[in-house]
Coordinates of C-alpha atoms in Angstrom, one line a residue:
M21 CA 0.0 0.0 0.0
R22 CA 1.3 3.5 -0.9
F23 CA 1.2 6.5 1.4
E24 CA 1.8 10.1 0.8
A25 CA 3.6 11.9 3.6
I26 CA 5.8 14.8 4.3
S27 CA 8.3 12.5 6.0
R28 CA 9.1 8.8 6.5
E29 CA 7.9 8.9 10.0
E30 CA 4.6 10.5 9.1
A31 CA 4.1 7.8 6.5
I32 CA 4.8 5.0 9.0
E33 CA 2.2 6.5 11.3
K34 CA -0.4 6.4 8.7
A35 CA 0.4 2.8 7.8
V36 CA 0.2 1.7 11.4
E37 CA -3.3 3.3 11.7
E38 CA -4.4 1.9 8.3
L39 CA -3.0 -1.6 8.6
K40 CA -3.5 -2.0 12.4
L41 CA 0.1 -3.4 12.7
S42 CA 3.0 -2.3 14.8
K43 CA 5.9 -0.5 13.3
D44 CA 8.1 -3.7 13.6
G45 CA 5.7 -5.6 11.4
L46 CA 6.1 -3.2 8.4
T47 CA 8.6 -2.8 5.6
V48 CA 9.0 0.7 4.1
K49 CA 10.2 1.7 0.6
E50 CA 10.6 5.2 -0.5
I51 CA 9.1 5.8 -4.0
S52 CA 9.8 9.4 -4.2
K53 CA 11.2 11.9 -1.7
P54 CA 9.3 14.9 -0.4
E55 CA 10.2 18.3 -2.1
K56 CA 10.1 21.9 -1.3
R57 CA 9.3 24.3 -4.0
I58 CA 8.6 28.2 -4.5
M59 CA 11.5 29.1 -2.2
G60 CA 10.4 26.5 0.4
L61 CA 6.7 27.9 0.6
K62 CA 5.2 24.8 -1.1
K63 CA 5.8 21.2 0.2
I64 CA 5.2 18.2 -2.0
P65 CA 4.7 15.0 -0.1
G66 CA 6.7 12.0 -0.9
I67 CA 5.4 8.5 -1.7
Y68 CA 6.1 5.5 0.5
E69 CA 5.3 1.9 -0.2
I70 CA 4.6 0.2 3.2
L71 CA 3.7 -3.6 3.4
P72 CA 3.3 -6.2 6.1
K73 CA 6.5 -8.1 6.4
E74 CA 4.9 -11.4 5.5
K75 CA 4.0 -10.1 2.1
E76 CA 7.5 -8.6 1.3
E77 CA 8.9 -11.6 -0.6
R78 CA 5.9 -11.8 -2.9
K79 CA 5.9 -8.1 -3.5
K80 CA 9.6 -8.2 -4.6
T81 CA 8.9 -10.6 -7.4
D82 CA 5.6 -8.9 -8.5
D83 CA 6.4 -5.2 -8.6
V84 CA 9.5 -4.0 -10.5
N85 CA 10.2 -0.3 -11.4
G86 CA 11.3 0.6 -15.0
T87 CA 14.9 1.3 -15.7
V88 CA 17.1 3.5 -18.0
E89 CA 20.8 3.1 -18.8
V90 CA 23.3 4.6 -21.2
K91 CA 25.6 2.3 -23.1
N92 CA 27.9 3.1 -26.0
G93 CA 25.9 6.3 -26.6
Q94 CA 22.6 4.6 -26.6
V95 CA 19.7 5.3 -24.2
L96 CA 18.0 2.0 -23.2
V97 CA 14.7 1.9 -21.4
T98 CA 12.8 -1.0 -19.7
G99 CA 9.2 -0.8 -18.6
P100 CA 8.0 -1.5 -15.0
K101 CA 6.3 -4.7 -13.8
G102 CA 3.4 -5.0 -11.6
K103 CA 2.9 -1.8 -9.6
G104 CA 6.4 -0.6 -10.4
V105 CA 6.9 2.9 -11.7
E106 CA 8.4 4.0 -15.1
A107 CA 12.0 5.2 -15.1
T108 CA 12.8 9.0 -14.8
L109 CA 15.6 10.8 -16.6
F110 CA 16.9 14.3 -15.8
I111 CA 18.2 16.1 -18.9
H112 CA 20.2 19.4 -18.6
E113 CA 23.2 19.8 -20.8
D114 CA 23.6 22.9 -23.0
Q115 CA 25.3 21.2 -25.9
L116 CA 22.7 18.2 -25.8
I117 CA 19.6 17.8 -27.9
F118 CA 17.4 15.2 -26.5
N119 CA 14.2 14.4 -28.5
V120 CA 11.5 11.9 -27.2
N121 CA 9.0 10.9 -29.9
G122 CA 10.2 13.8 -32.1
E123 CA 9.8 16.5 -29.3
P124 CA 12.7 18.2 -27.6
V125 CA 12.9 17.5 -23.9
T126 CA 14.7 19.3 -21.0
G127 CA 14.5 18.8 -17.2
N128 CA 12.8 15.7 -15.6
R129 CA 11.2 13.2 -18.1
T130 CA 9.4 9.8 -17.3
L131 CA 10.4 7.3 -20.1
S132 CA 8.6 4.2 -21.3
A133 CA 10.0 1.3 -23.3
Q134 CA 7.8 2.4 -26.3
D135 CA 9.4 6.1 -26.4
V136 CA 11.5 6.8 -29.5
I137 CA 14.6 8.5 -28.2
E138 CA 16.9 10.5 -30.4
V139 CA 20.2 12.2 -29.2
S140 CA 22.3 14.7 -31.1
F141 CA 24.9 17.4 -30.1
E142 CA 26.0 20.9 -30.9
H143 CA 29.7 20.2 -31.2
L144 CA 32.1 23.2 -30.9
P145 CA 34.3 23.5 -34.0
P146 CA 38.0 24.4 -33.5
E147 CA 39.0 28.0 -34.3
V148 CA 42.2 29.4 -35.6
H149 CA 42.9 33.1 -36.5
F150 CA 45.9 35.0 -37.2
Q151 CA 46.8 38.7 -38.0
V152 CA 49.9 40.6 -38.9
E153 CA 51.1 43.4 -36.7
L154 CA 53.9 45.9 -37.4
S155 CA 56.0 47.5 -34.7
E156 CA 55.7 51.2 -34.1
S157 CA 59.2 51.7 -35.6
M158 CA 58.2 49.5 -38.6
L159 CA 61.4 47.6 -38.0
E160 CA 59.7 44.3 -37.0
A161 CA 56.6 42.5 -38.2
Y162 CA 54.8 39.9 -36.0
V163 CA 52.1 37.3 -36.6
E164 CA 49.7 36.8 -33.8
I165 CA 48.0 33.5 -33.9
R166 CA 45.0 32.5 -31.7
R167 CA 44.2 28.9 -31.7
K168 CA 41.2 27.3 -29.9
S169 CA 40.4 23.5 -29.7
G170 CA 37.0 22.3 -30.5
K171 CA 34.9 19.7 -28.7
K172 CA 33.0 16.6 -30.0
Y173 CA 30.5 15.5 -27.5
R174 CA 29.2 12.1 -26.5
L175 CA 27.0 10.6 -23.9
K176 CA 28.6 9.3 -20.7
D177 CA 27.7 5.8 -19.8
L178 CA 25.1 5.5 -17.1
E179 CA 24.5 2.2 -15.1
K180 CA 20.9 0.9 -15.1
T181 CA 18.8 2.9 -12.6
S182 CA 15.1 3.9 -12.1
R183 CA 16.1 7.5 -11.6
G184 CA 19.1 9.0 -13.5
A185 CA 20.7 12.0 -15.1
L186 CA 22.3 12.4 -18.4
Q187 CA 25.8 13.5 -18.6
I188 CA 28.1 14.3 -21.6
E189 CA 31.8 14.1 -22.1
F190 CA 33.9 15.2 -25.1
D191 CA 36.9 14.5 -27.3
P192 CA 39.1 17.6 -28.2
L193 CA 39.2 18.7 -31.8
P194 CA 42.5 20.2 -32.7
P195 CA 42.5 23.3 -34.8
E196 CA 43.5 23.2 -38.5
A197 CA 47.1 24.0 -39.3
I198 CA 47.8 27.4 -40.9
H199 CA 49.7 27.1 -44.2
P200 CA 52.8 29.3 -44.4
E201 CA 51.6 30.6 -47.8
E202 CA 48.7 32.3 -46.0
V203 CA 51.1 34.1 -43.7
F204 CA 53.3 35.1 -46.6
T205 CA 50.3 36.5 -48.4
A206 CA 49.2 38.5 -45.4
L207 CA 52.7 39.9 -44.9
A208 CA 52.8 41.0 -48.6
N209 CA 49.5 42.6 -48.2
C210 CA 50.8 44.7 -45.3
G211 CA 53.7 45.8 -47.5
V212 CA 56.4 43.7 -45.9
L213 CA 59.2 43.0 -48.4
P214 CA 60.1 39.2 -49.0
E215 CA 63.9 39.8 -48.2
F216 CA 63.0 40.8 -44.6
I217 CA 60.7 37.8 -44.0
L218 CA 62.1 35.2 -41.6
E219 CA 60.8 32.0 -43.3
D220 CA 61.9 29.6 -40.7
A221 CA 60.0 31.6 -38.1
V222 CA 56.9 31.6 -40.2
K223 CA 57.0 27.9 -40.6
K224 CA 57.6 27.3 -36.9
A225 CA 54.7 29.6 -36.0
C226 CA 52.3 27.7 -38.4
E227 CA 53.5 24.3 -37.1
S228 CA 53.0 25.3 -33.4
K229 CA 49.9 24.1 -31.6
E230 CA 49.9 27.0 -29.2
S231 CA 48.6 30.5 -29.5
G232 CA 51.2 33.3 -29.5
K233 CA 52.9 36.3 -31.0
I234 CA 55.9 35.5 -33.1
L235 CA 58.5 37.7 -34.9
V236 CA 58.3 36.8 -38.6
A237 CA 60.1 39.8 -40.3
R238 CA 62.8 42.1 -39.3
G239 CA 64.3 45.1 -41.1
K240 CA 67.7 46.5 -41.0
A241 CA 68.1 48.2 -37.8
P242 CA 69.8 51.7 -37.8
V243 CA 73.2 52.3 -36.0
E244 CA 72.2 55.3 -33.8
S245 CA 74.2 58.4 -33.8
R246 CA 76.4 59.1 -30.8
R247 CA 76.6 62.7 -29.4
T248 CA 79.8 64.1 -28.2
D249 CA 80.8 62.5 -24.9
I250 CA 81.6 65.1 -22.4
D251 CA 81.8 64.5 -18.6
Y252 CA 80.9 67.6 -16.5
C253 CA 81.7 68.0 -12.8
S254 CA 78.4 67.8 -10.8
E255 CA 79.0 71.3 -9.3
I256 CA 78.1 72.8 -12.7
F257 CA 74.5 71.8 -12.3
V258 CA 74.0 72.9 -8.7
K259 CA 71.1 75.2 -8.5
E260 CA 70.8 75.9 -4.7
I261 CA 71.8 79.5 -4.2
T262 CA 73.2 78.6 -0.6
R263 CA 75.8 76.4 -2.1
G264 CA 77.5 79.7 -3.0
L265 CA 78.3 80.6 0.5
E266 CA 81.8 79.2 0.0
P267 CA 83.5 78.6 -3.3
V268 CA 81.9 75.6 -5.1
V269 CA 85.1 74.7 -6.8
M270 CA 88.7 75.7 -6.2
K271 CA 91.3 76.8 -8.7
G272 CA 92.7 73.9 -10.7
T273 CA 89.5 71.8 -10.5
K274 CA 88.6 69.9 -13.5
L275 CA 85.2 71.1 -14.7
A276 CA 84.6 69.0 -17.9
E277 CA 86.5 66.5 -20.0
K278 CA 85.8 65.4 -23.6
N279 CA 86.1 61.5 -23.9
G280 CA 84.8 61.1 -27.4
E281 CA 83.7 62.9 -30.6
A282 CA 80.3 62.7 -32.0
V283 CA 79.7 60.0 -34.5
E284 CA 77.1 60.1 -37.2
G285 CA 74.9 56.9 -37.3
I286 CA 74.0 54.6 -40.2
P287 CA 70.3 54.7 -41.4
G288 CA 68.4 51.5 -41.3
V289 CA 65.6 50.1 -43.5
D290 CA 62.0 49.1 -42.2
V291 CA 60.2 45.9 -43.3
K292 CA 58.5 48.0 -46.0
G293 CA 61.9 49.2 -47.4
A294 CA 61.6 52.8 -46.2
E295 CA 64.7 54.4 -44.7
I296 CA 64.9 54.8 -41.0
K297 CA 66.7 58.1 -40.5
V298 CA 69.2 58.6 -37.7
Q299 CA 69.7 61.8 -35.8
K300 CA 72.0 64.4 -37.3
V301 CA 74.8 65.2 -34.8
K302 CA 77.4 67.8 -34.7
D303 CA 80.7 67.4 -32.8
E304 CA 80.9 69.8 -29.9
E305 CA 84.1 71.4 -28.9
L306 CA 85.0 72.2 -25.4
K307 CA 85.0 75.9 -24.8
A308 CA 86.2 77.8 -21.8
A309 CA 84.7 81.1 -20.7
E310 CA 85.9 83.6 -18.2
G311 CA 87.4 82.0 -15.0
A312 CA 88.3 78.7 -16.7
F313 CA 90.9 77.5 -19.3
L314 CA 91.2 74.7 -21.9
D315 CA 94.0 72.2 -21.6
G316 CA 93.9 69.4 -24.1
N317 CA 90.6 67.7 -23.8
A318 CA 89.6 69.2 -20.5
V319 CA 88.6 72.5 -19.0
Y320 CA 89.9 73.6 -15.6
A321 CA 88.9 76.3 -13.1
E322 CA 91.2 79.3 -13.3
R323 CA 90.0 80.7 -10.0
D324 CA 87.9 79.7 -7.0
G325 CA 84.2 80.2 -7.5
R326 CA 80.9 78.8 -8.9
P327 CA 81.2 76.9 -12.2
Y328 CA 78.5 77.3 -14.9
L329 CA 77.6 76.1 -18.4
K330 CA 76.0 78.6 -20.8
K331 CA 75.7 78.3 -24.6
G332 CA 78.2 75.6 -24.7
E333 CA 80.8 77.5 -22.7
I334 CA 82.2 76.6 -19.2
G335 CA 83.3 79.3 -16.9
V336 CA 83.7 80.1 -13.3
V337 CA 81.9 83.0 -11.5
P338 CA 84.0 84.6 -8.8
L339 CA 82.7 84.8 -5.3
L340 CA 82.7 88.0 -3.0
T341 CA 82.0 87.2 0.5
V342 CA 81.2 89.8 3.2
V343 CA 81.6 88.6 6.7
G344 CA 79.2 90.4 9.0
D345 CA 76.6 93.2 8.0
L346 CA 76.8 95.3 5.0
D347 CA 76.3 98.9 6.2
K348 CA 77.4 102.5 5.7
D349 CA 80.8 101.6 7.1
T350 CA 81.4 99.6 3.8
E351 CA 80.8 100.6 0.2
D352 CA 78.0 99.6 -2.1
I353 CA 78.9 96.4 -4.1
D354 CA 79.1 96.2 -7.9
F355 CA 80.6 92.7 -8.6
D356 CA 81.2 90.6 -11.6
G357 CA 80.2 87.2 -10.0
D358 CA 78.4 85.9 -6.9
V359 CA 77.9 88.0 -3.7
V360 CA 77.5 86.5 -0.3
V361 CA 76.7 88.6 2.8
K362 CA 77.1 86.6 6.0
G363 CA 74.9 89.0 8.0
N364 CA 72.2 91.7 7.4
V365 CA 72.1 94.4 4.7
Q366 CA 71.5 97.6 6.6
D367 CA 69.7 100.8 5.3
H368 CA 70.3 102.3 1.9
M369 CA 72.9 99.9 0.5
V370 CA 73.1 98.8 -3.1
I371 CA 74.4 95.4 -4.3
R372 CA 74.8 94.6 -8.0
A373 CA 76.0 91.2 -9.2
T374 CA 76.2 89.4 -12.5
G375 CA 75.8 86.1 -10.6
N376 CA 73.8 85.2 -7.5
I377 CA 73.3 87.2 -4.4
S378 CA 72.9 85.4 -1.1
I379 CA 72.0 87.1 2.2
I380 CA 72.3 85.0 5.4
G381 CA 70.4 87.6 7.4
S382 CA 67.7 90.3 6.4
V383 CA 67.5 93.2 4.1
Y384 CA 66.5 96.8 5.3
H385 CA 65.5 99.4 2.7
S386 CA 68.3 98.5 0.3
E387 CA 68.4 97.5 -3.3
L388 CA 69.7 94.2 -4.6
Y389 CA 70.1 93.6 -8.4
A390 CA 71.3 90.1 -9.7
E391 CA 71.4 88.9 -13.2
Q392 CA 70.9 85.4 -11.6
N393 CA 69.2 84.5 -8.4
I394 CA 68.6 86.2 -5.0
E395 CA 68.1 84.4 -1.7
V396 CA 67.4 86.2 1.6
Q397 CA 67.1 83.8 4.5
G398 CA 65.5 86.4 6.6
K399 CA 63.1 89.4 6.0
V400 CA 63.1 92.1 3.4
I401 CA 61.8 95.4 4.8
G402 CA 61.4 98.0 2.2
G403 CA 63.8 98.4 -0.8
I404 CA 64.0 96.6 -4.1
L405 CA 65.1 93.2 -5.2
R406 CA 65.4 92.3 -8.8
A407 CA 66.5 88.9 -10.4
G408 CA 67.1 88.4 -14.0
D409 CA 67.8 90.5 -17.0
E410 CA 64.5 92.5 -16.8
N411 CA 62.8 89.7 -18.7
A412 CA 59.9 89.0 -16.3
V413 CA 57.5 89.5 -19.2
F414 CA 59.1 86.9 -21.4
Q415 CA 57.0 83.9 -20.0
T416 CA 53.8 85.7 -21.1
L417 CA 55.1 87.6 -24.2
L418 CA 56.8 84.6 -25.9
P419 CA 53.6 82.8 -26.9
I420 CA 52.0 86.1 -28.2
V421 CA 55.0 86.8 -30.4
E422 CA 55.0 83.2 -31.7
K423 CA 51.3 83.7 -32.7
V424 CA 52.3 87.0 -34.6
I425 CA 54.9 85.0 -36.5
L426 CA 52.4 82.4 -37.5
V427 CA 50.1 85.3 -38.7
I428 CA 53.0 86.7 -40.9
E429 CA 53.7 83.2 -42.3
A430 CA 50.0 82.8 -43.2
M431 CA 50.3 86.1 -45.0
F432 CA 53.4 85.1 -46.9
T433 CA 51.3 82.1 -48.2
G434 CA 48.3 84.2 -48.9
L435 CA 50.4 86.7 -50.9
Q436 CA 51.3 84.1 -53.5
L437 CA 49.2 84.5 -56.7
T438 CA 48.8 80.9 -57.4
E439 CA 46.4 79.3 -59.9
G440 CA 42.8 80.0 -59.0
R441 CA 43.6 83.0 -56.7
T442 CA 42.6 86.6 -57.5
V443 CA 44.0 89.9 -56.5
Q444 CA 40.9 90.3 -54.1
D445 CA 41.9 87.0 -52.5
I446 CA 45.3 88.5 -51.7
M447 CA 43.7 91.7 -50.4
D448 CA 41.4 89.6 -48.1
S449 CA 44.5 87.8 -46.8
I450 CA 46.2 91.0 -45.9
S451 CA 43.1 92.4 -44.2
K452 CA 42.8 89.1 -42.2
G453 CA 46.5 89.4 -41.2
K454 CA 46.0 93.0 -40.2
E455 CA 43.1 92.1 -38.0
E456 CA 44.8 89.2 -36.3
T457 CA 48.0 91.2 -35.7
E458 CA 46.1 94.1 -34.1
A459 CA 44.3 91.7 -31.8
L460 CA 47.6 90.2 -30.7
F461 CA 49.0 93.7 -30.0
Q462 CA 46.0 94.3 -27.9
E463 CA 46.9 91.2 -25.8
I464 CA 50.4 92.7 -25.5
E465 CA 49.0 96.0 -24.2
Q466 CA 47.3 94.1 -21.3
I467 CA 50.7 93.1 -19.9
E468 CA 52.6 96.3 -20.6
E469 CA 52.6 97.1 -16.8
I470 CA 55.5 94.8 -16.2
F471 CA 57.4 96.0 -19.2
T472 CA 60.8 97.8 -18.7
P473 CA 60.9 101.2 -20.5
H474 CA 63.3 99.7 -23.2
Q475 CA 60.9 96.8 -23.8
L476 CA 57.9 99.0 -24.1
Q477 CA 59.9 101.2 -26.6
V478 CA 60.7 98.0 -28.7
V479 CA 57.0 96.9 -28.7
E480 CA 55.8 100.4 -29.8
E481 CA 58.4 100.5 -32.6
I482 CA 57.4 97.0 -34.0
E483 CA 53.7 98.1 -33.7
K484 CA 54.4 101.2 -35.8
K485 CA 56.3 99.2 -38.3
F486 CA 53.3 96.9 -38.8
A487 CA 51.0 99.9 -39.4
Y488 CA 53.5 101.1 -42.1
V489 CA 53.7 97.5 -43.6
F490 CA 49.9 97.1 -44.0
K491 CA 49.6 100.6 -45.4
E492 CA 52.3 100.0 -48.1
I493 CA 51.1 96.5 -48.9
R494 CA 47.5 97.7 -49.5
L495 CA 49.0 100.1 -52.0
L496 CA 50.9 97.2 -53.5
H497 CA 54.2 99.0 -52.8
K498 CA 57.3 96.9 -52.9
E499 CA 58.7 98.6 -49.8
G500 CA 55.8 97.1 -47.7
F501 CA 56.7 93.6 -48.6
I502 CA 60.4 94.2 -47.9
E503 CA 59.6 95.7 -44.5
L504 CA 57.3 92.8 -43.5
N505 CA 60.2 90.4 -44.1
T506 CA 62.4 92.5 -42.0
V507 CA 59.9 92.5 -39.1
Y508 CA 59.5 88.8 -39.5
E509 CA 63.3 88.3 -39.2
R510 CA 63.4 90.5 -36.2
L511 CA 60.6 88.6 -34.4
L512 CA 62.3 85.3 -35.1
S513 CA 65.4 86.6 -33.3
M514 CA 63.3 87.9 -30.4
V515 CA 61.8 84.5 -29.9
E516 CA 65.2 82.8 -30.0
M517 CA 66.5 85.2 -27.4
M518 CA 63.4 84.8 -25.2
K519 CA 63.6 81.0 -25.2
E520 CA 67.3 81.1 -24.3
E521 CA 66.7 83.4 -21.4
L522 CA 63.8 81.2 -20.1
L523 CA 65.9 78.0 -20.2
D524 CA 67.7 79.5 -17.1
A525 CA 64.9 80.6 -15.0
R526 CA 65.6 83.1 -12.2
L527 CA 64.4 83.0 -8.6
I528 CA 64.0 85.4 -5.6
K529 CA 63.6 83.4 -2.5
L530 CA 63.0 85.0 0.9
Y531 CA 61.2 84.5 4.3
Y532 CA 59.0 87.6 4.5
A533 CA 58.4 90.9 2.7
Q534 CA 57.2 94.2 4.0
N535 CA 56.7 97.3 1.9
A536 CA 59.2 95.8 -0.6
T537 CA 59.3 95.6 -4.4
L538 CA 60.3 92.2 -5.7
K539 CA 60.8 91.5 -9.5
S540 CA 61.9 88.2 -10.9
S541 CA 62.1 87.1 -14.5
G542 CA 61.2 83.6 -13.2
D543 CA 59.7 82.9 -9.8
V544 CA 59.3 84.5 -6.4
E545 CA 59.2 82.1 -3.5
I546 CA 58.3 83.2 0.1
T547 CA 58.9 80.5 2.7
G548 CA 57.7 82.2 5.9
D549 CA 54.9 84.4 7.2
G550 CA 53.9 86.1 3.9
S551 CA 54.0 89.7 2.7
Y552 CA 52.7 93.1 3.7
Q553 CA 51.9 96.0 1.4
S554 CA 54.4 94.8 -1.0
S555 CA 54.7 94.9 -4.9
I556 CA 55.7 91.3 -6.2
V557 CA 56.2 90.6 -9.9
A558 CA 57.3 87.3 -11.4
G559 CA 57.5 86.2 -15.0
N560 CA 56.3 82.7 -14.1
E561 CA 55.1 82.0 -10.6
I562 CA 54.6 83.6 -7.2
R563 CA 54.3 80.9 -4.5
F564 CA 53.9 81.0 -0.6
T565 CA 55.1 77.7 0.6
K566 CA 53.7 78.1 4.2
F567 CA 50.1 77.0 4.4
A568 CA 49.4 79.6 7.1
S569 CA 51.2 82.5 5.3
V570 CA 49.2 85.7 4.9
V571 CA 49.3 88.3 2.0
K572 CA 48.2 91.6 3.6
G573 CA 47.7 94.3 1.0
G574 CA 49.9 95.2 -1.9
T575 CA 50.0 93.9 -5.6
L576 CA 51.1 90.5 -6.8
L577 CA 51.5 90.0 -10.6
A578 CA 52.7 86.8 -12.2
G579 CA 52.9 85.4 -15.7
R580 CA 51.2 82.2 -15.0
F581 CA 50.5 81.1 -11.4
I582 CA 50.0 82.6 -8.0
K583 CA 49.9 80.0 -5.0
A584 CA 49.1 81.8 -1.8
G585 CA 48.0 80.8 1.7
I586 CA 45.6 83.4 3.1
V587 CA 45.0 86.7 1.2
G588 CA 43.6 89.8 2.8
T589 CA 42.4 90.5 6.4
P590 CA 39.0 90.4 8.1
S591 CA 39.2 94.3 7.9
E592 CA 39.2 93.9 4.1
I593 CA 42.5 95.4 3.3
Q594 CA 42.8 96.0 -0.4
T595 CA 45.0 93.3 -2.1
F596 CA 45.2 92.8 -5.8
L597 CA 46.4 89.6 -7.5
K598 CA 46.6 89.0 -11.2
V599 CA 48.1 86.5 -13.7
L600 CA 48.7 87.4 -17.2
D601 CA 48.2 84.0 -18.9
R602 CA 44.5 83.2 -19.7
E603 CA 45.4 79.6 -18.9
G604 CA 47.0 80.5 -15.6
D605 CA 45.4 80.4 -12.1
I606 CA 45.4 81.8 -8.6
T607 CA 44.9 79.5 -5.6
G608 CA 44.5 80.4 -1.8
R609 CA 41.9 81.4 0.7
F610 CA 40.6 85.0 0.3
Y611 CA 39.0 87.7 2.5
K612 CA 36.8 90.3 1.0
G613 CA 38.7 93.2 -0.3
T614 CA 40.7 91.0 -2.5
T615 CA 40.7 91.3 -6.2
L616 CA 41.6 88.5 -8.5
M617 CA 42.2 88.8 -12.2
R618 CA 43.1 86.3 -14.9
K619 CA 44.4 88.2 -17.9
D620 CA 41.7 90.9 -18.3
E621 CA 38.9 89.1 -16.6
L622 CA 37.9 89.1 -12.9
K623 CA 38.0 85.8 -11.2
D624 CA 35.2 84.9 -8.7
Y625 CA 36.1 83.3 -5.3
A626 CA 34.3 82.3 -2.0
A627 CA 35.3 84.7 0.6
I628 CA 36.5 83.6 4.1
L629 CA 33.8 84.3 6.6
K630 CA 34.8 86.6 9.4

């Protein structure tokens, strides 16, 4: 007798009550297990066959369940006997197609001996792909091969059972071989010349069973040029001003030695047959400047001081050291070299130096002019500090002048009466050049406040020449074209000069400034408490390195960047900050009363609350 119950124990209880027998007198056989579905919310009772023990032997022979087995790829089904149940098979394999009586089947399926079962598979074919890749230098060619084995599926044997699951297994299918001719053709299609193809490498790549990237062609590599081999003493490249407190090198020190001449390289050939050029090199000769001398293949210091390298020449800047304060008991200093004051610079003194100026103490109401850098380890109260060759404007002026040059070059092209161009086209080109040039000179006017009188005079002179040029060209006078070329050559020289100066950026470095005027062609760096009512101008950047530094009043003008701590005061002291580059920026924390400008535009900021 069969009973439905949620558990074996429940089924036995039902059988005891129904058959009026004790538990010991019963045999229990589980036909199907209880199940839980829908996330455990629905319970499906199991089926249990429970018989009195005396009938067990008879039942074993009368009731037999159906079976299913898999043997040599065939699914074999036998039907049940008596009250036995049909065999059940679970089918769930992605690559398996299982049809029963012409219908596809997945999941659990009860099978009878009369069912027509058909089994097929979705085999995975092997894959092989390749592509040719050229190196960035075009000196090498590679073939990248991607191989992937296929799979031929079959049914896994299953022993005879009344409930079973189909499983599949597979035999690997190796990918087809690549014929070398296919690779040769692909290389030719990419322009690779036959003489550079490595045939053995191609054959090896085709025979390999692995994926990979193989070098299959190589051009003729160039022999790189070699620059002049010169060893310089490390002191030449020392930038810290404080290293000049004592002579950096002593008389007789070897400053540089030439170990080998420049050697022109040999061009190569890439896999397509194009020439791979080598860098043109010119042998450099050792040159000694003032303070140094040439002896054979080496340059030596002729005096104590600071070595330098400029425009290919090696020299030594002399050093003047003042021990103690510089005051009215001593004279003003005008020195060709570096100046070091191991004390303070007192009121109304003047120091001029072609090199660096280093002050160990503070500066009071004095003037310091250095063609190189200035460092004051203490405060600057009043007075003037200027570092550089009055070229603070170069950082901002250079890109504008380069744009003017591009406008002139475009005009040169536009002035050519080529096929299809009319005189009116030429006149339009002149008008366009005039408008663009005038716009660029308006940009220059916005930075005139940091020009020296001489620089302002030069700009005004060039602007007048442009006015003359455009007037004469519109009248088609030859003089206008000649003058335009003259101005063009002059601007090219100016650009070269400005770039040369900017390679060796100047720096003014100090702790604190009060009622002082600071002007650097490069940067101004304030390391301490900040500044008060000072005028600070830098061709590139003004930076306050202390986070809590305060800029109280005054004017700060930089070519590109101003990096400040706190600017202004709660009492809204008037403080003006401006960068001349439209792409530049001003950073800091600002009180009301502060004005920020980028080029000719006001910059908004969130004021510090009082």
